[in-house]
Tab-separated table of C-alpha atoms and ligand atoms in Angstrom:
chain	number	residue	atom	x	y	z
T	150	MET	CA	199.816	195.327	-27.519
T	151	SER	CA	203.091	197.172	-26.903
T	152	PRO	CA	205.533	197.691	-29.796
T	153	PRO	CA	208.051	194.820	-30.253
T	154	GLY	CA	210.782	194.861	-27.623
T	155	HIS	CA	208.703	196.918	-25.191
T	156	GLY	CA	207.249	195.740	-21.919
T	157	PRO	CA	203.426	195.670	-21.776
T	158	VAL	CA	202.763	198.516	-19.378
T	159	VAL	CA	203.266	202.296	-19.070
T	160	VAL	CA	204.122	203.975	-15.745
T	161	GLY	CA	202.770	207.525	-15.417
T	162	ILE	CA	203.985	210.049	-12.818
T	163	GLU	CA	202.289	213.329	-11.873
T	164	THR	CA	203.786	215.823	-9.410
T	165	SER	CA	202.978	219.230	-10.916
T	166	CYS	CA	201.387	220.806	-7.828
T	167	ASP	CA	200.393	219.242	-4.492
T	168	ASP	CA	199.208	215.738	-5.465
T	169	THR	CA	201.645	212.899	-5.989
T	170	GLY	CA	200.231	210.455	-8.526
T	171	VAL	CA	201.526	207.178	-9.945
T	172	ALA	CA	199.558	205.042	-12.394
T	173	VAL	CA	200.128	201.877	-14.378
T	174	LEU	CA	198.380	201.547	-17.749
T	175	GLY	CA	198.428	198.739	-20.245
T	176	PHE	CA	199.537	199.625	-23.799
T	177	ASP	CA	195.852	199.047	-24.626
T	178	GLY	CA	195.141	202.214	-22.587
T	179	ARG	CA	193.402	200.422	-19.697
T	180	VAL	CA	194.210	201.573	-16.165
T	181	ARG	CA	195.744	198.778	-14.083
T	182	SER	CA	196.376	200.895	-10.984
T	183	SER	CA	196.230	204.599	-10.173
T	184	LEU	CA	197.243	205.902	-6.757
T	185	LEU	CA	197.279	209.408	-5.332
T	186	SER	CA	198.875	210.906	-2.254
T	187	SER	CA	197.200	214.225	-1.493
T	188	GLN	CA	198.995	216.968	0.427
T	189	ALA	CA	195.818	218.987	1.010
T	190	LYS	CA	196.025	218.584	4.803
T	191	ASP	CA	199.648	219.751	4.931
T	192	HIS	CA	198.898	222.910	2.964
T	193	ALA	CA	195.572	223.573	4.707
T	194	LEU	CA	197.553	224.846	7.757
T	195	PHE	CA	198.873	227.648	5.560
T	196	GLY	CA	195.641	228.396	3.593
T	197	GLY	CA	197.231	227.509	0.237
T	198	VAL	CA	200.019	225.529	-1.465
T	199	VAL	CA	203.493	226.197	-0.068
T	200	PRO	CA	205.852	225.265	-2.911
T	201	GLU	CA	208.838	224.236	-0.789
T	202	LEU	CA	206.631	221.986	1.349
T	203	ALA	CA	204.987	220.492	-1.748
T	204	SER	CA	208.368	219.513	-3.138
T	205	ARG	CA	209.412	217.840	0.126
T	206	LYS	CA	206.150	215.947	0.419
T	207	HIS	CA	206.482	214.652	-3.141
T	208	GLN	CA	209.944	213.291	-2.214
T	209	GLU	CA	208.521	211.463	0.771
T	210	ALA	CA	205.549	210.039	-1.085
T	211	ILE	CA	206.755	209.054	-4.541
T	212	ILE	CA	208.776	205.856	-4.002
T	213	PRO	CA	206.265	204.146	-1.639
T	214	LEU	CA	203.469	205.164	-4.030
T	215	LEU	CA	205.362	203.752	-7.016
T	216	ARG	CA	205.952	200.449	-5.180
T	217	ALA	CA	202.261	200.260	-4.242
T	218	ALA	CA	201.058	201.093	-7.796
T	219	LEU	CA	203.354	198.472	-9.357
T	220	ALA	CA	202.246	195.846	-6.848
T	221	GLU	CA	198.558	196.638	-7.377
T	222	ALA	CA	199.050	196.305	-11.171
T	223	GLY	CA	200.863	192.980	-10.737
T	224	VAL	CA	204.158	194.313	-12.079
T	225	GLU	CA	206.822	192.241	-10.342
T	226	ALA	CA	209.715	192.691	-12.768
T	227	PRO	CA	209.574	196.337	-13.956
T	228	SER	CA	212.745	196.132	-16.067
T	229	SER	CA	211.055	193.608	-18.357
T	230	GLN	CA	207.388	194.640	-17.898
T	231	VAL	CA	207.548	198.457	-18.137
T	232	GLY	CA	207.717	199.620	-21.764
T	233	LEU	CA	207.468	203.382	-21.161
T	234	VAL	CA	207.691	205.954	-18.382
T	235	ALA	CA	205.540	209.107	-18.841
T	236	VAL	CA	205.958	212.136	-16.620
T	237	THR	CA	204.439	215.636	-16.293
T	238	THR	CA	207.054	218.209	-17.306
T	239	GLY	CA	204.845	221.329	-16.920
T	240	PRO	CA	203.099	223.626	-16.364
T	241	GLY	CA	203.382	223.500	-12.580
T	242	LEU	CA	205.607	224.329	-9.627
T	243	MET	CA	209.275	223.881	-10.457
T	244	GLY	CA	210.242	222.210	-7.165
T	245	SER	CA	207.315	219.761	-7.533
T	246	LEU	CA	207.921	219.012	-11.228
T	247	ILE	CA	211.592	218.230	-10.549
T	248	VAL	CA	210.767	215.461	-8.080
T	249	GLY	CA	208.592	213.607	-10.593
T	250	PHE	CA	210.918	214.297	-13.476
T	251	MET	CA	214.105	213.096	-11.719
T	252	THR	CA	212.327	209.982	-10.484
T	253	ALA	CA	210.973	209.227	-13.963
T	254	ARG	CA	214.306	209.752	-15.627
T	255	GLY	CA	216.060	207.545	-13.072
T	256	LEU	CA	213.451	204.774	-13.568
T	257	SER	CA	213.669	204.903	-17.371
T	258	GLN	CA	217.464	204.521	-17.113
T	259	ALA	CA	217.338	201.783	-14.473
T	260	TRP	CA	214.639	199.836	-16.331
T	261	GLY	CA	216.108	200.491	-19.778
T	262	CYS	CA	212.877	201.856	-21.218
T	263	PRO	CA	211.969	205.137	-23.031
T	264	LEU	CA	210.828	208.332	-21.298
T	265	VAL	CA	208.185	210.733	-22.580
T	266	GLY	CA	207.349	214.179	-21.123
T	267	VAL	CA	203.704	215.202	-20.872
T	268	ASN	CA	202.103	218.630	-20.810
T	269	HIS	CA	199.823	218.694	-17.721
T	270	LEU	CA	196.960	220.325	-19.688
T	271	GLU	CA	197.152	217.681	-22.408
T	272	GLY	CA	196.909	215.209	-19.517
T	273	HIS	CA	193.628	216.834	-18.397
T	274	ILE	CA	192.298	216.478	-21.939
T	275	PHE	CA	193.271	212.808	-21.917
T	276	ALA	CA	191.404	212.265	-18.646
T	277	ASN	CA	188.330	212.191	-20.884
T	278	ARG	CA	189.840	209.521	-23.132
T	279	VAL	CA	190.567	207.396	-20.038
T	280	ALA	CA	187.023	207.941	-18.715
T	281	HIS	CA	185.053	207.646	-21.921
T	282	GLU	CA	186.183	204.796	-24.144
T	283	GLY	CA	185.638	205.558	-27.826
T	284	LEU	CA	185.204	209.316	-27.256
T	285	GLU	CA	185.332	210.879	-30.668
T	286	THR	CA	186.891	214.157	-31.815
T	287	PRO	CA	186.278	216.986	-32.462
T	288	PHE	CA	185.239	218.283	-29.079
T	289	LEU	CA	185.613	221.393	-26.900
T	290	CYS	CA	187.428	220.842	-23.611
T	291	LEU	CA	187.020	223.167	-20.656
T	292	ILE	CA	190.006	222.742	-18.373
T	293	VAL	CA	189.019	224.329	-15.117
T	294	SER	CA	191.299	223.880	-12.134
T	295	GLY	CA	193.241	225.714	-9.441
T	296	GLY	CA	195.737	226.989	-12.004
T	297	HIS	CA	193.786	226.962	-15.278
T	298	THR	CA	190.632	228.077	-16.966
T	299	GLU	CA	191.055	227.335	-20.666
T	300	VAL	CA	188.845	226.355	-23.581
T	301	ILE	CA	190.551	224.118	-26.100
T	302	LEU	CA	189.259	222.912	-29.415
T	303	VAL	CA	190.425	219.298	-29.811
T	304	GLU	CA	190.093	218.715	-33.552
T	305	GLY	CA	191.902	215.374	-33.228
T	306	TRP	CA	193.891	213.787	-30.440
T	307	GLY	CA	197.125	215.801	-30.316
T	308	ASP	CA	195.628	218.616	-32.443
T	309	TYR	CA	194.708	221.567	-30.233
T	310	THR	CA	193.573	225.132	-30.683
T	311	LEU	CA	193.350	227.378	-27.652
T	312	LEU	CA	190.075	229.304	-27.989
T	313	GLY	CA	190.312	231.322	-24.821
T	314	ARG	CA	191.459	231.445	-21.216
T	315	THR	CA	191.157	233.509	-18.060
T	316	ARG	CA	192.512	237.040	-18.068
T	317	ASP	CA	193.430	236.820	-14.378
T	318	ASP	CA	192.564	234.267	-11.691
T	319	ALA	CA	191.684	230.673	-12.511
T	320	ALA	CA	188.204	229.549	-11.501
T	321	GLY	CA	189.520	227.145	-8.847
T	322	GLU	CA	191.764	229.861	-7.459
T	323	CYS	CA	188.730	232.074	-7.140
T	324	TYR	CA	186.777	229.289	-5.317
T	325	ASP	CA	189.739	228.867	-2.949
T	326	LYS	CA	190.060	232.631	-2.278
T	327	VAL	CA	186.333	233.063	-1.710
T	328	ALA	CA	186.484	230.113	0.716
T	329	LYS	CA	189.367	231.786	2.563
T	330	MET	CA	187.357	235.046	2.931
T	331	LEU	CA	184.586	232.979	4.489
T	332	GLY	CA	186.947	231.262	6.887
T	333	LEU	CA	186.586	227.869	5.202
T	334	PRO	CA	189.483	225.428	5.030
T	335	TYR	CA	191.789	224.897	1.979
T	336	PRO	CA	191.100	223.667	-0.647
T	337	GLY	CA	187.937	225.743	-0.602
T	338	GLY	CA	186.226	224.516	-3.783
T	339	PRO	CA	184.631	221.386	-2.301
T	340	GLU	CA	183.599	223.323	0.855
T	341	VAL	CA	181.918	226.101	-1.147
T	342	ASP	CA	180.222	223.439	-3.292
T	343	ARG	CA	178.919	221.645	-0.189
T	344	LEU	CA	177.618	224.801	1.540
T	345	ALA	CA	176.082	226.158	-1.677
T	346	ALA	CA	173.735	223.167	-1.796
T	347	SER	CA	171.746	224.508	1.181
T	348	GLY	CA	171.919	228.232	0.221
T	349	ASP	CA	169.751	230.520	-1.874
T	350	PRO	CA	171.578	231.413	-5.123
T	351	ASP	CA	169.494	234.569	-5.543
T	352	SER	CA	170.265	236.092	-2.124
T	353	PHE	CA	173.150	238.257	-3.409
T	354	ASP	CA	173.350	239.797	-6.837
T	355	LEU	CA	176.913	239.085	-7.941
T	356	PRO	CA	178.251	239.923	-11.408
T	357	VAL	CA	178.690	237.236	-14.086
T	358	PRO	CA	182.188	238.043	-15.347
T	359	LEU	CA	182.563	239.104	-19.009
T	360	GLY	CA	179.070	237.739	-19.679
T	361	THR	CA	178.423	239.833	-22.742
T	362	THR	CA	181.792	240.333	-24.459
T	363	GLY	CA	181.117	237.897	-27.305
T	364	ARG	CA	184.609	236.462	-26.866
T	365	VAL	CA	185.704	233.163	-25.325
T	366	GLU	CA	187.494	234.539	-22.260
T	367	PHE	CA	187.095	234.532	-18.532
T	368	SER	CA	187.858	236.784	-15.602
T	369	PHE	CA	187.341	235.838	-11.964
T	370	SER	CA	189.116	238.644	-10.079
T	371	GLY	CA	186.056	240.995	-10.284
T	372	LEU	CA	183.700	238.330	-8.936
T	373	LYS	CA	186.177	237.631	-6.117
T	374	THR	CA	186.243	241.372	-5.234
T	375	ALA	CA	182.445	241.570	-5.348
T	376	VAL	CA	182.282	238.686	-2.779
T	377	LEU	CA	184.866	240.507	-0.658
T	378	TRP	CA	182.791	243.722	-0.609
T	379	THR	CA	179.707	241.720	0.289
T	380	VAL	CA	181.530	240.008	3.152
T	381	ASN	CA	183.043	243.308	4.413
T	382	ARG	CA	179.617	245.018	4.296
T	383	ILE	CA	177.980	242.244	6.318
T	384	LYS	CA	180.829	242.251	8.850
T	385	SER	CA	180.652	246.067	9.205
T	386	GLU	CA	176.987	245.699	10.051
T	387	LYS	CA	178.055	243.249	12.802
T	388	ARG	CA	175.937	240.487	11.279
T	389	SER	CA	177.050	236.897	11.052
T	390	LEU	CA	177.928	235.730	7.563
T	391	PRO	CA	175.194	233.729	5.814
T	392	LEU	CA	177.761	231.288	4.488
T	393	ALA	CA	175.456	229.041	2.506
T	394	ASP	CA	173.734	231.955	0.758
T	395	ILE	CA	177.019	233.644	-0.154
T	396	CYS	CA	178.435	230.328	-1.477
T	397	ALA	CA	175.290	229.634	-3.510
T	398	SER	CA	175.229	233.161	-5.010
T	399	PHE	CA	178.949	233.032	-5.846
T	400	GLN	CA	178.629	229.599	-7.359
T	401	LYS	CA	175.684	230.650	-9.478
T	402	ALA	CA	177.746	233.475	-11.044
T	403	ALA	CA	180.861	231.318	-11.530
T	404	VAL	CA	178.910	228.464	-13.170
T	405	GLU	CA	177.001	230.893	-15.377
T	406	ALA	CA	180.299	232.428	-16.600
T	407	LEU	CA	181.805	228.998	-17.396
T	408	LEU	CA	178.698	227.594	-19.044
T	409	GLY	CA	177.965	230.787	-21.007
T	410	LYS	CA	181.422	230.839	-22.610
T	411	MET	CA	181.219	227.163	-23.527
T	412	VAL	CA	177.863	227.770	-25.184
T	413	LEU	CA	179.510	230.636	-27.070
T	414	ALA	CA	182.517	228.486	-28.041
T	415	SER	CA	180.192	225.815	-29.326
T	416	ARG	CA	178.259	228.344	-31.396
T	417	LEU	CA	181.447	229.910	-32.850
T	418	THR	CA	183.079	226.608	-33.807
T	419	GLY	CA	180.003	224.572	-34.661
T	420	VAL	CA	181.313	221.813	-32.369
T	421	GLY	CA	178.598	220.429	-30.130
T	422	ARG	CA	180.554	217.840	-28.141
T	423	VAL	CA	181.881	219.213	-24.840
T	424	CYS	CA	184.268	217.714	-22.254
T	425	LEU	CA	185.121	219.014	-18.785
T	426	SER	CA	188.361	218.406	-16.922
T	427	GLY	CA	190.346	219.753	-13.966
T	428	GLY	CA	189.510	219.939	-10.272
T	429	VAL	CA	186.591	222.399	-10.597
T	430	SER	CA	184.750	219.995	-12.882
T	431	ALA	CA	184.093	218.009	-9.699
T	432	ASN	CA	181.686	220.845	-8.819
T	433	SER	CA	178.154	219.562	-8.515
T	434	ALA	CA	176.447	222.704	-9.845
T	435	LEU	CA	178.785	222.909	-12.821
T	436	ARG	CA	178.203	219.254	-13.690
T	437	LYS	CA	174.446	219.701	-13.462
T	438	ALA	CA	174.431	222.930	-15.507
T	439	PHE	CA	176.475	221.328	-18.296
T	440	ARG	CA	174.366	218.181	-18.299
T	441	ASP	CA	171.170	220.269	-18.468
T	442	ARG	CA	172.515	222.378	-21.323
T	443	PHE	CA	174.469	219.877	-23.437
T	444	GLY	CA	172.639	216.612	-22.575
T	445	ASP	CA	174.250	213.546	-24.152
T	446	ASN	CA	176.894	215.723	-25.755
T	447	VAL	CA	178.707	216.494	-22.502
T	448	PHE	CA	181.426	214.192	-21.174
T	449	ILE	CA	182.559	214.577	-17.576
T	450	PRO	CA	185.159	212.309	-15.974
T	451	PRO	CA	184.462	210.717	-12.594
T	452	LEU	CA	185.798	212.713	-9.672
T	453	GLU	CA	189.130	210.869	-9.363
T	454	LEU	CA	189.927	211.734	-13.027
T	455	CYS	CA	188.784	215.379	-12.718
T	456	THR	CA	191.420	216.313	-10.171
T	457	ASP	CA	195.133	215.769	-10.761
T	458	ASN	CA	196.000	212.084	-11.338
T	459	ALA	CA	198.637	210.023	-13.087
T	460	SER	CA	196.307	207.905	-15.311
T	461	MET	CA	195.726	210.907	-17.561
T	462	ILE	CA	199.500	211.518	-17.778
T	463	ALA	CA	200.178	207.890	-18.677
T	464	ALA	CA	197.447	207.985	-21.328
T	465	ALA	CA	198.701	211.199	-22.946
T	466	GLY	CA	202.318	209.926	-22.755
T	467	LEU	CA	201.336	206.644	-24.415
T	468	PHE	CA	199.555	208.461	-27.236
T	469	ASN	CA	202.519	210.794	-27.883
T	470	PHE	CA	205.011	207.937	-27.709
T	471	LEU	CA	203.097	205.800	-30.232
T	472	ARG	CA	202.776	208.786	-32.510
T	473	SER	CA	206.230	210.450	-32.259
T	474	GLY	CA	208.489	208.201	-30.167
T	475	PRO	CA	210.213	209.089	-26.882
T	476	SER	CA	211.253	212.562	-25.749
T	477	GLY	CA	214.828	213.570	-26.503
T	478	PRO	CA	217.758	213.736	-24.040
T	479	ASP	CA	217.207	217.470	-23.580
T	480	LEU	CA	213.807	216.905	-21.922
T	481	SER	CA	213.461	218.983	-18.757
T	482	PRO	CA	210.735	220.405	-16.520
T	483	ASP	CA	209.213	223.710	-17.651
T	484	PRO	CA	206.981	225.423	-15.029
T	485	SER	CA	205.387	227.662	-17.682
T	486	ALA	CA	205.016	225.058	-20.433
T	487	SER	CA	202.152	225.985	-22.753
T	488	LEU	CA	199.783	223.693	-24.589
T	489	THR	CA	200.162	226.067	-27.544
T	490	ASP	CA	203.630	224.516	-28.067
T	491	LYS	CA	201.643	221.505	-29.149
T	492	ILE	CA	199.200	223.277	-31.401
T	493	THR	CA	199.469	221.893	-34.912
Y	625	KG4	O1	193.001	219.963	-11.109
Y	625	KG4	P1	193.303	220.187	-9.646
Y	625	KG4	O2	193.272	218.979	-8.718
Y	625	KG4	O3	194.712	220.857	-9.475
Y	625	KG4	C1	195.184	221.868	-10.269
Y	625	KG4	O4	194.898	223.014	-9.924
Y	625	KG4	O5	195.817	221.546	-11.336
Y	625	KG4	O6	192.273	221.320	-9.177
Y	625	KG4	C2	192.253	221.816	-7.838
Y	625	KG4	C3	191.225	222.882	-7.729
Y	625	KG4	C4	191.205	223.628	-6.424
Y	625	KG4	O7	191.137	224.995	-6.671
Y	625	KG4	C5	189.904	223.102	-5.749
Y	625	KG4	O8	189.326	224.048	-4.848
Y	625	KG4	C6	189.031	222.891	-6.946
Y	625	KG4	O9	189.895	222.325	-7.890
Y	625	KG4	N1	187.906	221.988	-6.652
Y	625	KG4	C7	186.612	222.389	-6.683
Y	625	KG4	C8	185.834	221.277	-6.279
Y	625	KG4	N2	186.703	220.213	-6.051
Y	625	KG4	C9	187.952	220.687	-6.325
Y	625	KG4	N3	186.045	223.581	-7.006
Y	625	KG4	C10	184.709	223.679	-6.925
Y	625	KG4	N4	183.893	222.655	-6.559
Y	625	KG4	C11	184.422	221.418	-6.242
Y	625	KG4	N5	183.619	220.449	-5.878
Y	626	ZN	ZN1	195.614	219.902	-12.913
């Protein structure tokens, strides 16, 4: 049930990077529609996300996507049916965030409904609430994507403590850069994952980053460099690159680093429940390793909720709105917004 005077659905908008997302949720938290327009093919030509292009593609995609999401959810009269607009305000690329933000603000004014800004990382945490009804706190959440590798203690919904993060590259960024070295298309994570399945993970001895520091922290630049040296050595010997073996060896080290630090975080906090989120949590080896280690205590969203999507933004926005009301008139996009702003 929505609060009195509010329409029964929430519209969520996500444009922080290179995926345009629009979702419609009921005030009961159920997803009525969730659509995504991916720009991966546009950026693949350049081997990575081109911010100016991303912004332009969001502009092209957002209104048709909004119309389709409303139609799929059966929302014919948004000004009476939409009770809240939720939008990602950061972190992300400024030119991309602005497109979603300006659209959301315009819609909230046109429809006469409140607007709430959502931290993208809080959205990733809420992907697990969308995916796993009744998920209880406390839990540890590993957000592992193209821009983030962070471990957050979620003591209650909206109550976050950052336990550790990467010192340099994000895990997804490392996957994408390794893929680029191997001549694989962008985004490289899924390609590396696919090739690794047929490779031997023990063929190259690559370092597990910060494996023994005793702190919840990550570093992926050293592992990336180790792959580069391996690739250069093989090329200098005029041998063809054993792609599957390199991918499998790299993936083994990356997964070991991520799993090892989550085991450590669990030991240090005494919290046994673990959630994954972010694009890299689509990785098959990571999912298997976490399931093997944490069993029934690990929660992993389905693939469409792992990568960027607007359902998670609508869900986080709904929670914050019901708890603290709408965002104020000074709401604006913040490319370097931190989840620590929200730490209570
Ligand atoms: O969460 P996301 O969609 O966007 C943000 O970065 O916020 O994550 C995208 C990242 C990319 O680096 C992509 O290569 C990686 O997630 N990724 C994967 C897999 N699927 C996506 N990495 C490893 N294995 C995968 N199967
Ligand atoms: Zn993301």
